[in-house]
Short mmCIF file of C-alpha atoms in Angstrom, two decimals:
data_model
loop_
_atom_site.label_atom_id
_atom_site.label_comp_id
_atom_site.label_asym_id
_atom_site.label_seq_id
_atom_site.Cartn_x
_atom_site.Cartn_y
_atom_site.Cartn_z
CA MET A 1255 34.90 35.87 -14.57
CA ARG A 1256 34.56 34.16 -17.82
CA GLU A 1257 36.55 31.43 -16.40
CA LYS A 1258 34.59 30.82 -13.36
CA LEU A 1259 31.38 30.81 -15.77
CA LYS A 1260 33.04 27.73 -17.92
CA ALA A 1261 34.12 25.92 -14.89
CA PHE A 1262 30.97 26.19 -12.71
CA GLY A 1263 28.08 27.79 -14.60
CA ILE A 1264 27.65 25.06 -17.14
CA PRO A 1265 27.64 22.19 -14.58
CA ILE A 1266 25.33 24.12 -12.28
CA GLY A 1267 22.96 24.61 -15.36
CA LEU A 1268 23.17 21.00 -16.31
CA THR A 1269 22.29 19.97 -12.46
CA LEU A 1270 19.33 22.35 -12.72
CA ILE A 1271 18.21 20.43 -15.92
CA PHE A 1272 18.49 16.93 -14.03
CA ILE A 1273 16.47 18.57 -11.27
CA SER A 1274 14.10 19.79 -13.51
CA ALA A 1275 13.61 16.65 -15.16
CA LEU A 1276 12.89 14.82 -11.70
CA PHE A 1277 9.99 17.40 -10.80
CA VAL A 1278 8.33 16.76 -14.25
CA HIS A 1279 8.59 13.03 -13.85
CA GLN A 1280 6.73 13.48 -10.37
CA LEU A 1281 4.28 15.60 -12.16
CA LEU A 1282 3.45 12.97 -14.64
CA LEU A 1283 3.86 10.29 -12.01
CA VAL A 1284 0.52 11.99 -10.05
CA LYS A 1285 -1.41 11.50 -13.39
CA GLU A 1286 -0.36 7.96 -13.55
CA LEU A 1287 -3.37 5.48 -12.63
CA PRO A 1288 -2.30 3.05 -9.83
CA HIS A 1289 -3.70 0.10 -11.82
CA PRO A 1290 -4.91 0.03 -15.36
CA ASP A 1291 -8.19 -0.65 -15.02
CA TRP A 1292 -8.98 1.57 -12.22
CA SER A 1293 -9.03 5.45 -11.28
CA ARG A 1294 -6.79 7.17 -8.97
CA SER A 1295 -8.47 7.58 -5.65
CA VAL A 1296 -11.36 9.95 -5.43
CA PRO A 1297 -12.19 11.68 -2.28
CA LEU A 1298 -15.96 11.73 -1.58
CA PRO A 1299 -18.16 14.24 0.30
CA ALA A 1300 -18.11 12.32 3.58
CA SER A 1301 -15.91 12.86 6.51
CA PHE A 1302 -15.80 11.61 10.13
CA GLU A 1303 -14.17 12.48 13.20
CA GLU A 1304 -14.59 9.12 14.54
CA LYS A 1305 -13.77 5.46 12.97
CA PRO A 1306 -17.14 4.90 11.26
CA GLN A 1307 -18.73 1.59 10.79
CA MET A 1308 -19.74 0.34 7.09
CA PHE A 1309 -22.56 -1.78 5.64
CA VAL A 1310 -23.46 -2.27 2.05
CA ASP A 1311 -26.94 -3.85 1.50
CA SER A 1312 -28.43 -6.09 -0.97
CA GLU A 1313 -29.12 -2.95 -3.10
CA ASP A 1314 -25.59 -1.48 -3.02
CA ARG A 1315 -26.44 1.45 -0.76
CA ILE A 1316 -23.78 2.33 1.61
CA HIS A 1317 -24.94 2.90 5.15
CA ILE A 1318 -22.28 4.53 7.55
CA ALA A 1319 -22.43 4.82 11.19
CA ALA A 1320 -20.95 7.35 13.21
CA ASN A 1321 -21.10 10.61 15.20
CA GLY A 1322 -24.57 9.26 16.34
CA GLN A 1323 -26.12 9.22 12.86
CA VAL A 1324 -26.55 6.66 10.16
CA GLN A 1325 -25.72 8.04 6.34
CA SER A 1326 -27.32 6.21 3.94
CA ILE A 1327 -25.79 6.95 0.52
CA ARG A 1328 -26.35 5.30 -3.34
CA MET A 1329 -23.58 5.91 -5.32
CA ASN A 1330 -23.18 5.00 -9.10
CA ASP A 1331 -20.37 4.10 -10.90
CA GLU A 1332 -19.26 7.68 -11.62
CA LEU A 1333 -18.95 8.06 -7.89
CA THR A 1334 -21.59 10.48 -7.91
CA ILE A 1335 -24.39 10.42 -4.90
CA ALA A 1336 -27.66 9.84 -6.34
CA GLU A 1337 -29.33 9.39 -3.15
CA GLN A 1338 -28.54 10.49 0.68
CA GLU A 1339 -30.54 10.16 3.77
CA THR A 1340 -29.36 10.54 7.32
CA THR A 1341 -31.26 8.91 10.30
CA ASN A 1342 -30.29 10.23 13.92
CA THR A 1343 -29.49 6.60 15.33
CA LYS A 1344 -26.56 5.52 17.24
CA ILE A 1345 -25.14 2.06 16.20
CA THR A 1346 -23.28 0.56 19.19
CA ARG A 1347 -19.39 0.63 18.61
CA GLY A 1348 -17.81 -2.91 18.16
CA PHE A 1349 -20.94 -4.62 17.04
CA PRO A 1350 -21.91 -4.74 13.20
CA PHE A 1351 -25.34 -3.62 11.95
CA TRP A 1352 -28.02 -4.50 9.14
CA SER A 1353 -30.09 -2.06 6.99
CA ASN A 1354 -32.18 -1.89 3.92
CA GLY A 1355 -32.37 1.82 3.96
CA GLU A 1356 -35.64 2.01 5.94
CA GLU A 1357 -34.78 -0.44 8.81
CA LEU A 1358 -31.83 -0.52 11.39
CA ILE A 1359 -31.08 -3.70 12.98
CA TYR A 1360 -28.10 -3.59 15.60
CA TYR A 1361 -27.05 -4.40 19.35
CA LYS A 1362 -28.06 -2.01 22.06
CA ASP A 1363 -27.91 -2.27 25.71
CA GLY A 1364 -27.55 -6.17 25.38
CA ASN A 1365 -30.73 -6.57 22.89
CA LEU A 1366 -31.40 -6.93 19.22
CA VAL A 1367 -32.98 -3.70 18.33
CA SER A 1368 -34.70 -2.58 15.29
CA THR A 1369 -35.49 1.18 14.58
CA ARG A 1370 -37.97 2.37 12.02
CA ASP A 1371 -39.10 5.82 11.58
CA GLN A 1372 -37.30 6.95 14.72
CA LYS A 1373 -38.70 4.07 16.74
CA ASP A 1374 -36.94 1.41 18.64
CA PHE A 1375 -38.33 -2.04 18.58
CA ILE A 1376 -36.87 -4.84 20.86
CA LEU A 1377 -36.61 -7.91 18.65
CA GLN A 1378 -34.80 -10.40 21.08
CA LYS A 1379 -33.56 -9.47 24.62
CA GLU A 1380 -30.26 -10.65 26.09
CA ILE A 1381 -28.16 -11.50 23.30
CA THR A 1382 -24.20 -11.25 23.37
CA GLY A 1383 -23.24 -10.95 19.69
CA LEU A 1384 -24.51 -10.01 16.25
CA GLY A 1385 -23.30 -10.90 12.77
CA ALA A 1386 -25.06 -9.35 9.80
CA GLY A 1387 -25.03 -10.22 5.84
CA LYS A 1388 -26.52 -8.56 2.95
CA ASN A 1389 -29.85 -10.53 3.55
CA ASP A 1390 -29.17 -12.09 6.81
CA VAL A 1391 -29.13 -11.26 10.55
CA PHE A 1392 -27.45 -13.77 12.95
CA PHE A 1393 -27.21 -13.32 16.79
CA TRP A 1394 -26.21 -15.58 19.58
CA ASN A 1395 -26.52 -15.50 23.45
CA GLY A 1396 -23.52 -17.36 24.81
CA HIS A 1397 -23.40 -20.72 23.13
CA THR A 1398 -26.73 -20.60 21.21
CA LEU A 1399 -26.67 -19.15 17.23
CA SER A 1400 -29.99 -17.89 16.16
CA HIS A 1401 -30.95 -16.30 12.70
CA TYR A 1402 -33.29 -13.38 11.87
CA ASP A 1403 -35.05 -12.92 8.54
CA PRO A 1404 -35.83 -9.41 8.10
CA GLU A 1405 -38.33 -10.20 5.40
CA LYS A 1406 -40.36 -12.49 7.37
CA ASN A 1407 -39.97 -10.43 10.95
CA ALA A 1408 -39.00 -14.03 12.51
CA SER A 1409 -36.27 -15.62 14.02
CA ALA A 1410 -35.32 -19.09 14.71
CA ASP A 1411 -32.30 -20.92 16.57
CA ILE A 1412 -29.80 -22.42 14.38
CA HIS A 1413 -27.17 -24.09 16.54
CA THR A 1414 -25.91 -24.58 19.87
CA PHE A 1415 -22.33 -25.02 20.30
CA GLN A 1416 -20.29 -26.44 23.53
CA ASN A 1417 -18.79 -23.24 24.27
CA VAL A 1418 -19.39 -19.78 23.87
CA ILE A 1419 -19.31 -18.03 20.33
CA SER A 1420 -16.88 -14.90 19.96
CA ASP A 1421 -17.35 -13.74 16.45
CA MET A 1422 -19.12 -14.45 13.24
CA HIS A 1423 -18.04 -13.93 9.37
CA VAL A 1424 -21.11 -13.38 7.24
CA ALA A 1425 -21.13 -13.57 3.10
CA ASP A 1426 -23.53 -12.17 0.93
CA ASP A 1427 -25.12 -15.60 0.54
CA GLY A 1428 -25.91 -16.11 3.94
CA SER A 1429 -23.11 -18.61 4.74
CA ALA A 1430 -20.76 -18.05 7.35
CA ILE A 1431 -17.49 -18.91 9.37
CA ILE A 1432 -18.38 -19.01 13.41
CA GLN A 1433 -15.75 -18.40 15.92
CA VAL A 1434 -16.34 -20.55 18.86
CA GLU A 1435 -14.12 -20.20 22.06
CA LYS A 1436 -11.68 -23.39 22.75
CA ASP A 1437 -9.63 -22.25 25.45
CA ASN A 1438 -8.39 -18.91 26.89
CA THR A 1439 -5.89 -18.50 23.89
CA HIS A 1440 -7.19 -20.08 21.14
CA ASP A 1441 -10.78 -20.40 19.12
CA LEU A 1442 -12.30 -22.88 16.80
CA LEU A 1443 -13.81 -22.09 13.28
CA TYR A 1444 -17.02 -23.79 12.29
CA TYR A 1445 -18.66 -23.64 8.46
CA LEU A 1446 -22.22 -22.49 8.15
CA ASP A 1447 -23.33 -22.96 4.70
CA GLU A 1448 -26.33 -21.33 2.94
CA LYS A 1449 -29.03 -23.90 3.80
CA LYS A 1450 -27.90 -22.93 7.41
CA GLN A 1451 -26.10 -26.54 8.40
CA VAL A 1452 -22.93 -26.22 10.79
CA SER A 1453 -20.08 -28.23 10.25
CA GLU A 1454 -17.68 -29.65 13.00
CA PRO A 1455 -14.86 -27.69 13.96
CA PHE A 1456 -12.13 -27.48 11.02
CA LEU A 1457 -9.48 -25.11 11.95
CA THR A 1458 -7.99 -23.70 15.22
CA VAL A 1459 -6.99 -19.96 15.31
CA ASP A 1460 -5.28 -17.71 17.86
CA SER A 1461 -7.59 -15.53 20.28
CA SER A 1462 -4.88 -14.29 22.77
CA PRO A 1463 -4.45 -10.51 23.33
CA ASN A 1464 -0.92 -10.53 21.90
CA LYS A 1465 -1.76 -13.14 19.05
CA LYS A 1466 -5.25 -13.13 17.50
CA ILE A 1467 -7.32 -13.53 14.27
CA ASN A 1468 -8.05 -9.84 12.67
CA GLY A 1469 -10.36 -10.33 10.26
CA LEU A 1470 -11.83 -13.21 7.75
CA THR A 1471 -12.85 -13.57 4.41
CA PHE A 1472 -13.96 -16.81 2.54
CA LYS A 1473 -15.99 -18.03 -0.58
CA VAL A 1474 -16.68 -21.22 -2.03
CA ASN A 1475 -15.22 -21.52 -5.38
CA GLY A 1476 -15.08 -24.89 -7.67
CA GLY A 1477 -16.35 -27.07 -4.78
CA ASN A 1478 -13.64 -25.72 -2.57
CA LEU A 1479 -14.09 -23.69 0.50
CA ILE A 1480 -11.40 -21.19 0.57
CA VAL A 1481 -10.50 -19.01 3.62
CA PHE A 1482 -8.02 -16.12 4.02
CA TYR A 1483 -7.57 -14.92 7.72
CA ASN A 1484 -5.81 -12.03 9.05
CA GLN A 1485 -3.22 -12.74 12.15
CA LYS A 1486 -2.26 -9.63 14.37
CA SER A 1487 0.50 -10.53 16.82
CA ARG A 1488 2.52 -8.12 19.41
CA THR A 1489 6.11 -9.07 20.44
CA GLN A 1490 7.92 -6.88 22.94
CA GLY A 1491 5.85 -3.88 21.68
CA THR A 1492 6.41 -4.50 17.99
CA LEU A 1493 3.13 -5.67 15.81
CA ALA A 1494 3.11 -8.07 13.25
CA TYR A 1495 0.63 -8.85 10.50
CA LYS A 1496 0.31 -12.07 8.69
CA VAL A 1497 -2.26 -13.67 5.98
CA PHE A 1498 -3.10 -17.50 6.13
CA LYS A 1499 -5.11 -19.58 3.62
CA VAL A 1500 -6.83 -22.69 4.07
CA GLN A 1501 -8.47 -24.43 1.31
CA ALA A 1502 -10.53 -27.93 1.06
CA PRO A 1503 -13.48 -29.44 -0.60
CA VAL A 1504 -16.69 -28.32 1.22
CA GLU A 1505 -17.88 -32.04 1.71
CA ASP A 1506 -14.55 -32.70 3.68
CA ILE A 1507 -14.93 -29.50 5.87
CA GLY A 1508 -15.05 -30.62 9.70
CA SER A 1509 -14.13 -34.34 8.74
CA SER A 1510 -10.56 -33.50 10.07
CA MET A 1511 -8.87 -30.21 11.65
CA LEU A 1512 -6.78 -28.25 8.66
CA ASP A 1513 -3.54 -26.03 9.04
CA GLY A 1514 -3.51 -22.56 8.01
CA GLU A 1515 -0.87 -21.94 5.02
CA LYS A 1516 0.94 -18.73 5.29
CA VAL A 1517 0.57 -16.79 2.19
CA GLU A 1518 2.64 -13.60 0.75
CA PHE A 1519 2.07 -10.80 -1.58
CA VAL A 1520 4.62 -9.54 -3.90
CA HIS A 1521 4.39 -5.90 -5.95
CA SER A 1522 3.18 -6.63 -9.42
CA GLU A 1523 5.98 -3.83 -10.64
CA THR A 1524 8.92 -4.28 -8.42
CA GLY A 1525 8.70 -8.03 -7.01
CA GLN A 1526 9.18 -6.93 -3.55
CA LYS A 1527 7.40 -8.46 -1.17
CA LEU A 1528 4.40 -6.26 0.34
CA MET A 1529 4.83 -5.82 4.06
CA SER A 1530 2.27 -6.03 7.22
CA PRO A 1531 -0.48 -7.35 4.70
CA GLY A 1532 -4.10 -7.42 6.23
CA GLY A 1533 -7.51 -6.65 5.79
CA VAL A 1534 -7.77 -9.42 3.03
CA GLN A 1535 -11.09 -9.70 1.08
CA MET A 1536 -12.29 -12.09 -1.80
CA MET A 1537 -14.36 -10.04 -4.38
CA ASN A 1538 -15.65 -10.94 -7.52
CA ILE A 1539 -14.93 -8.13 -9.73
CA ASP A 1540 -16.01 -8.04 -13.54
CA GLY A 1541 -16.11 -12.12 -13.25
CA LYS A 1542 -12.81 -12.43 -11.97
CA GLU A 1543 -12.18 -13.74 -8.48
CA MET A 1544 -9.81 -10.76 -6.78
CA ILE A 1545 -8.29 -10.54 -3.31
CA LEU A 1546 -8.04 -7.02 -2.01
CA LEU A 1547 -5.71 -6.37 0.81
CA THR A 1548 -4.20 -3.23 2.85
CA SER A 1549 -0.42 -3.26 2.80
CA GLU A 1550 2.28 -0.52 3.59
CA GLY A 1551 2.95 1.71 0.97
CA THR A 1552 6.27 1.50 -1.27
CA ARG A 1553 6.36 4.71 -3.15
CA VAL A 1554 8.20 7.85 -2.04
CA GLY A 1555 6.52 9.66 0.95
CA ASP A 1556 4.41 6.60 1.78
CA ASN A 1557 6.06 6.34 5.68
CA ASN A 1558 3.43 4.75 7.80
CA SER A 1559 0.75 4.63 4.87
CA ILE A 1560 -1.49 1.80 4.25
CA SER A 1561 -2.30 1.50 0.69
CA LEU A 1562 -5.07 -0.75 -1.01
CA TYR A 1563 -3.59 -3.70 -3.45
CA ALA A 1564 -5.56 -6.12 -5.56
CA ALA A 1565 -4.21 -9.66 -6.64
CA PRO A 1566 -5.73 -12.06 -9.23
CA PHE A 1567 -6.97 -15.42 -6.97
CA ASN A 1568 -4.85 -18.52 -7.86
CA GLU A 1569 -4.21 -21.76 -6.08
CA ASP A 1570 -0.63 -20.73 -5.05
CA SER A 1571 0.58 -19.30 -1.57
CA SER A 1572 2.20 -16.28 -3.36
CA PHE A 1573 0.34 -13.48 -5.12
CA THR A 1574 1.18 -10.69 -7.37
CA ALA A 1575 -0.62 -7.57 -6.17
CA ALA A 1576 -0.96 -4.38 -7.89
CA PRO A 1577 -1.76 -0.97 -6.12
CA VAL A 1578 -5.34 0.16 -6.32
CA SER A 1579 -5.38 3.42 -4.55
CA THR A 1580 -3.11 6.57 -4.70
CA THR A 1581 -3.69 8.07 -1.14
CA LYS A 1582 -0.68 8.60 1.04
CA HIS A 1583 -2.57 7.76 4.43
CA VAL A 1584 -4.00 4.94 6.08
CA SER A 1585 -6.67 3.09 3.71
CA TYR A 1586 -8.96 0.47 5.38
CA PRO A 1587 -10.39 -2.59 3.62
CA PRO A 1588 -12.71 -1.51 0.61
CA MET A 1589 -16.25 -2.54 -0.03
CA ARG A 1590 -17.65 -3.45 -3.26
CA ILE A 1591 -20.49 -1.19 -4.68
CA SER A 1592 -20.65 -2.62 -8.14
CA ASP A 1593 -18.57 -4.42 -10.61
CA ASP A 1594 -17.10 -0.94 -11.42
CA ALA A 1595 -16.46 0.97 -8.12
CA MET A 1596 -15.72 0.51 -4.78
CA VAL A 1597 -15.39 2.71 -1.66
CA TRP A 1598 -13.02 2.74 1.72
CA MET A 1599 -12.23 4.70 4.36
CA ASN A 1600 -9.30 6.87 3.99
CA TYR A 1601 -7.61 7.99 7.56
CA ASP A 1602 -5.16 11.16 7.28
CA GLY A 1603 -4.41 11.50 10.97
CA ASP A 1604 -7.16 13.56 11.68
CA THR A 1605 -10.52 12.77 9.87
CA TYR A 1606 -11.87 9.58 8.50
CA LYS A 1607 -12.70 10.32 4.70
CA LEU A 1608 -15.12 8.38 2.46
CA THR A 1609 -13.00 7.35 -0.70
CA GLY A 1610 -13.43 5.25 -3.83
CA ASN A 1611 -12.30 4.54 -7.30
CA SER A 1612 -14.15 3.31 -10.48
CA ARG A 1613 -13.49 1.56 -13.77
CA ASN A 1614 -15.83 3.98 -15.27
CA PRO A 1615 -13.90 5.92 -18.29
CA GLU A 1616 -15.10 9.25 -17.34
CA VAL A 1617 -13.95 8.92 -13.75
CA ILE A 1618 -10.56 7.46 -14.85
CA ALA A 1619 -10.05 10.26 -17.22
CA ALA A 1620 -11.20 12.79 -14.58
CA SER A 1621 -8.95 11.42 -11.93
CA THR A 1622 -6.00 12.05 -13.80
CA ASP A 1623 -6.37 15.78 -14.10
CA TRP A 1624 -3.97 17.99 -12.34
CA SER A 1625 -5.36 19.55 -9.41
CA LYS A 1626 -3.43 21.78 -6.45
CA SER A 1627 -3.23 18.66 -4.17
CA SER A 1628 -1.64 16.67 -6.93
CA VAL A 1629 0.74 19.34 -7.80
CA LYS A 1630 1.56 20.15 -4.33
CA GLU A 1631 2.24 16.29 -3.81
CA ALA A 1632 4.26 15.96 -6.82
CA ILE A 1633 6.56 18.95 -5.34
CA ASN A 1634 6.48 17.28 -2.06
CA ASN A 1635 7.82 13.92 -3.83
CA GLY A 1636 10.37 15.73 -5.78
CA VAL A 1637 11.98 17.72 -2.63
CA LEU A 1638 11.93 14.27 -0.55
CA MET A 1639 13.55 12.58 -3.35
CA MET A 1640 16.31 15.04 -3.64
CA PHE A 1641 17.38 14.88 0.03
CA SER A 1642 17.12 11.40 -0.22
CA SER A 1643 19.93 11.56 -2.94
CA LEU A 1644 22.25 13.25 -0.80
CA VAL A 1645 22.73 9.79 0.92
CA THR A 1646 24.58 9.03 -2.24
CA ILE A 1647 27.11 11.33 -1.09
CA MET A 1648 27.78 9.44 2.04
CA THR A 1649 27.50 6.03 0.49
CA SER A 1650 29.77 6.55 -2.36
CA PHE A 1651 32.50 8.73 -1.00
CA TYR A 1652 34.53 5.64 -1.36
CA TRP A 1653 34.69 6.31 -5.08
CA VAL A 1654 37.67 8.86 -4.64
CA LEU A 1655 39.98 6.87 -2.30
CA PRO A 1656 41.87 4.91 -4.84
CA SER A 1657 42.42 8.05 -6.95
CA LEU A 1658 43.04 10.05 -3.67
CA PHE A 1659 45.62 7.51 -2.77
CA LEU A 1660 47.24 7.57 -6.18
CA LEU A 1661 47.62 11.31 -6.03
CA ILE A 1662 49.21 11.41 -2.63
CA LEU A 1663 51.67 8.35 -3.55
CA MET A 1664 52.75 10.32 -6.84
CA TYR A 1665 52.91 13.65 -4.63
CA ILE A 1666 55.28 12.05 -2.18
CA PHE A 1667 57.60 9.87 -4.46
CA LYS A 1668 57.17 11.42 -7.65
CA PRO A 1669 56.32 15.40 -7.28
CA ASN A 1670 57.90 16.16 -10.59
CA ALA A 1671 54.92 14.55 -12.53
CA PHE A 1672 52.81 17.27 -11.29
CA GLU A 1673 55.10 20.30 -12.26
CA LYS A 1674 54.71 19.71 -15.97
CA ASP A 1675 52.79 22.36 -18.30
CA GLY A 1676 49.30 21.64 -19.11
CA ILE A 1677 47.51 18.09 -17.84
CA SER A 1678 49.65 15.77 -16.55
CA TRP A 1679 49.15 12.00 -17.06
CA VAL A 1680 48.77 11.52 -13.28
CA GLU A 1681 45.40 13.58 -13.45
CA TYR A 1682 44.49 11.32 -16.63
CA LEU A 1683 45.08 8.06 -14.61
CA ALA A 1684 43.22 9.30 -11.41
CA ILE A 1685 40.42 10.14 -13.52
CA ILE A 1686 40.38 6.97 -15.43
CA ILE A 1687 40.53 5.02 -12.10
CA PHE A 1688 37.43 6.86 -10.71
CA MET A 1689 35.31 6.35 -13.99
CA PHE A 1690 35.34 2.62 -13.18
CA MET A 1691 34.10 2.89 -9.39
CA PRO A 1692 30.82 3.89 -9.76
CA ILE A 1693 29.65 1.08 -11.82
CA SER A 1694 29.18 -1.91 -9.46
CA TYR A 1695 27.59 0.59 -6.98
CA THR A 1696 25.11 1.61 -9.71
CA GLN A 1697 24.26 -2.29 -10.36
CA ASP A 1698 23.29 -2.63 -6.74
CA ALA A 1699 21.58 0.70 -6.54
CA MET A 1700 19.04 -0.23 -9.05
CA ASN A 1701 16.97 -2.35 -6.74
CA ALA A 1702 13.31 -2.74 -6.79
CA TYR A 1703 12.48 0.81 -5.31
CA PHE A 1704 14.71 2.28 -8.33
CA HIS A 1705 12.75 0.21 -10.85
CA GLN A 1706 9.19 1.47 -9.45
CA MET A 1707 10.21 4.95 -9.11
CA ALA A 1708 12.94 5.96 -11.99
CA PRO A 1709 11.57 7.26 -15.31
CA GLY A 1710 11.55 5.01 -18.61
CA TYR A 1711 14.82 6.28 -19.97
CA LEU A 1712 16.74 4.83 -16.95
CA LEU A 1713 14.99 1.41 -17.23
CA PHE A 1714 16.79 -0.95 -19.81
CA PRO A 1715 19.10 -3.83 -20.21
CA GLY A 1716 22.50 -2.66 -19.25
CA SER A 1717 21.14 0.68 -17.88
CA ALA A 1718 23.98 0.86 -15.19
CA TYR A 1719 26.84 0.70 -17.83
CA ALA A 1720 25.05 3.05 -19.95
CA VAL A 1721 24.30 5.34 -17.12
CA THR A 1722 27.94 5.66 -15.67
CA LEU A 1723 29.26 6.14 -19.47
CA PHE A 1724 26.47 8.61 -20.34
CA LEU A 1725 27.92 10.64 -16.82
CA SER A 1726 31.45 9.82 -17.61
CA VAL A 1727 31.41 11.67 -21.14
CA ILE A 1728 29.32 14.51 -20.11
CA THR A 1729 31.51 15.40 -17.09
CA LEU A 1730 34.85 14.44 -19.35
CA ILE A 1731 33.77 17.01 -21.54
CA ILE A 1732 32.66 19.54 -18.99
CA TRP A 1733 36.36 19.07 -17.43
CA LYS A 1734 38.32 19.50 -20.75
CA PHE A 1735 36.62 22.54 -21.56
CA GLY A 1736 35.53 24.16 -18.16
CA ARG A 1737 39.05 23.40 -16.20
CA ASP A 1738 40.91 26.12 -15.42
CA PRO A 1739 44.41 26.01 -16.79
CA ASP A 1740 46.16 27.61 -13.93
CA TRP A 1741 44.77 24.65 -11.67
CA GLY A 1742 47.27 21.69 -10.72
CA SER A 1743 46.52 18.10 -11.60
CA MET A 1744 45.21 17.32 -8.22
CA SER A 1745 42.51 20.09 -8.34
CA GLY A 1746 41.77 19.27 -11.91
CA ALA A 1747 41.20 15.62 -10.91
CA PHE A 1748 38.91 16.84 -8.06
CA TYR A 1749 36.99 19.18 -10.15
CA TYR A 1750 36.12 16.21 -12.34
CA MET A 1751 35.42 13.89 -9.50
CA GLY A 1752 32.98 16.74 -7.89
CA MET A 1753 31.25 17.31 -11.06
CA TYR A 1754 30.59 13.70 -11.50
CA MET A 1755 29.32 13.18 -8.12
CA MET A 1756 27.35 16.03 -8.46
CA PHE A 1757 25.63 15.01 -11.71
CA TYR A 1758 25.22 11.34 -10.42
CA ILE A 1759 23.46 12.71 -7.18
CA THR A 1760 20.69 14.61 -9.31
CA PHE A 1761 20.44 12.35 -12.22
CA ILE A 1762 19.92 9.10 -10.87
CA GLY A 1763 20.52 9.50 -6.94
CA PRO A 1764 16.87 10.54 -6.33
CA TYR A 1765 15.54 7.23 -7.38
CA ILE A 1766 18.02 5.22 -5.38
CA PHE A 1767 16.95 5.79 -1.87
CA ASN A 1768 13.43 6.20 -0.22
CA LEU A 1769 14.12 7.43 3.34
CA TYR A 1770 10.61 8.88 3.58
#
């Protein structure tokens, strides 16, 4: 019994310590901020069964239309609700709307409709589309674009295009990008400045069912018009998302047709390329131009999740993006409610929940407190990572082959080497050969995912050599004192190799593969 305790009790105890370190690390990770300046994702008291439409007005009130109602919410930087009001007005899905907290302007039955005090007023009949900014309402009927001024309660025609208007993207200052049909599979983009002057077309974008523009953001910065647009395409049932950028001096817009340049986003911590970027928006946060986007999550358990990322704007075609959300569901593009807070919809597969984060120190501190859900998340992550580490057994099985081959050859051609008392030189040689096998494997295994997920004590120059040396020494000590004297050389060699692999898959294995 004592010999079995020495041979297996101590290794199992050490393995449990490594597994405990994994779970402790996961508990610490759920307290970490995704971005140094922002809190973790904070769930807010608003949820919806159907996908809601959102609008933020000029006073940073959030208006959420869903389930036949419009909820108007004013939040502060602490993400607490200061004012809340509900209006029983159904907004037509697929069309934007405008509100100032007292009036709603939206599309209904082909008309531009205003609702005040639960009473409807038709502002314009027979319209085919609507675009809304913080202080502006645009509408169109076929080729003709018009503007409605909510303050003056007056509308005026702006421009008549040769073809039908298909969509419009309005900025806070009243400028806009207008999509006009070119043919069945393409649209032309026009720029409308804040003085309501329309340029000539400057860009052609796809608009077919299988390849089309899927959102657009723009801003005038340093005398240049900068446009980012998302493209969604479907090939043989597979969806693909890309982001393109166009930049040119404002005075040159419309003088010639431009070409969109594909841009890429890379993770700030790992350097890996973000997959399926979309929902790109340009925002000014704390005086800095930022690009906010949605993309696939890269953490453990992020399978099929869409996270939020923020990247400082630059003049290149590649941007370094840092995560700003911590949920493991589908996050939709956010809306800025102040320099220190933003909100978005988070879909968990069942309901849409209003979620936000803030730069407020109190919110940041509160968001890092352990809760029942965060502890559950840490435990789930640890379990998933342990299951992922089992892949190491299959991918590293070849480590034992050279030593096994040596033992078989020696057993066939020199069996007397196994019959000596004590530990034979064959066993030593088999162990030494095995010690060198994990080195190159470990170097390749320390990939971008590893550097994102592994604890700090595994991240330093030369860590691949240090880890293999540490595990080799620990295993050698246990082998030396735990090995049963009655075992043969082959049993002793495989005892060492088995203990080493068990330590490896629990010490470093969980941080190598992300199967979930």
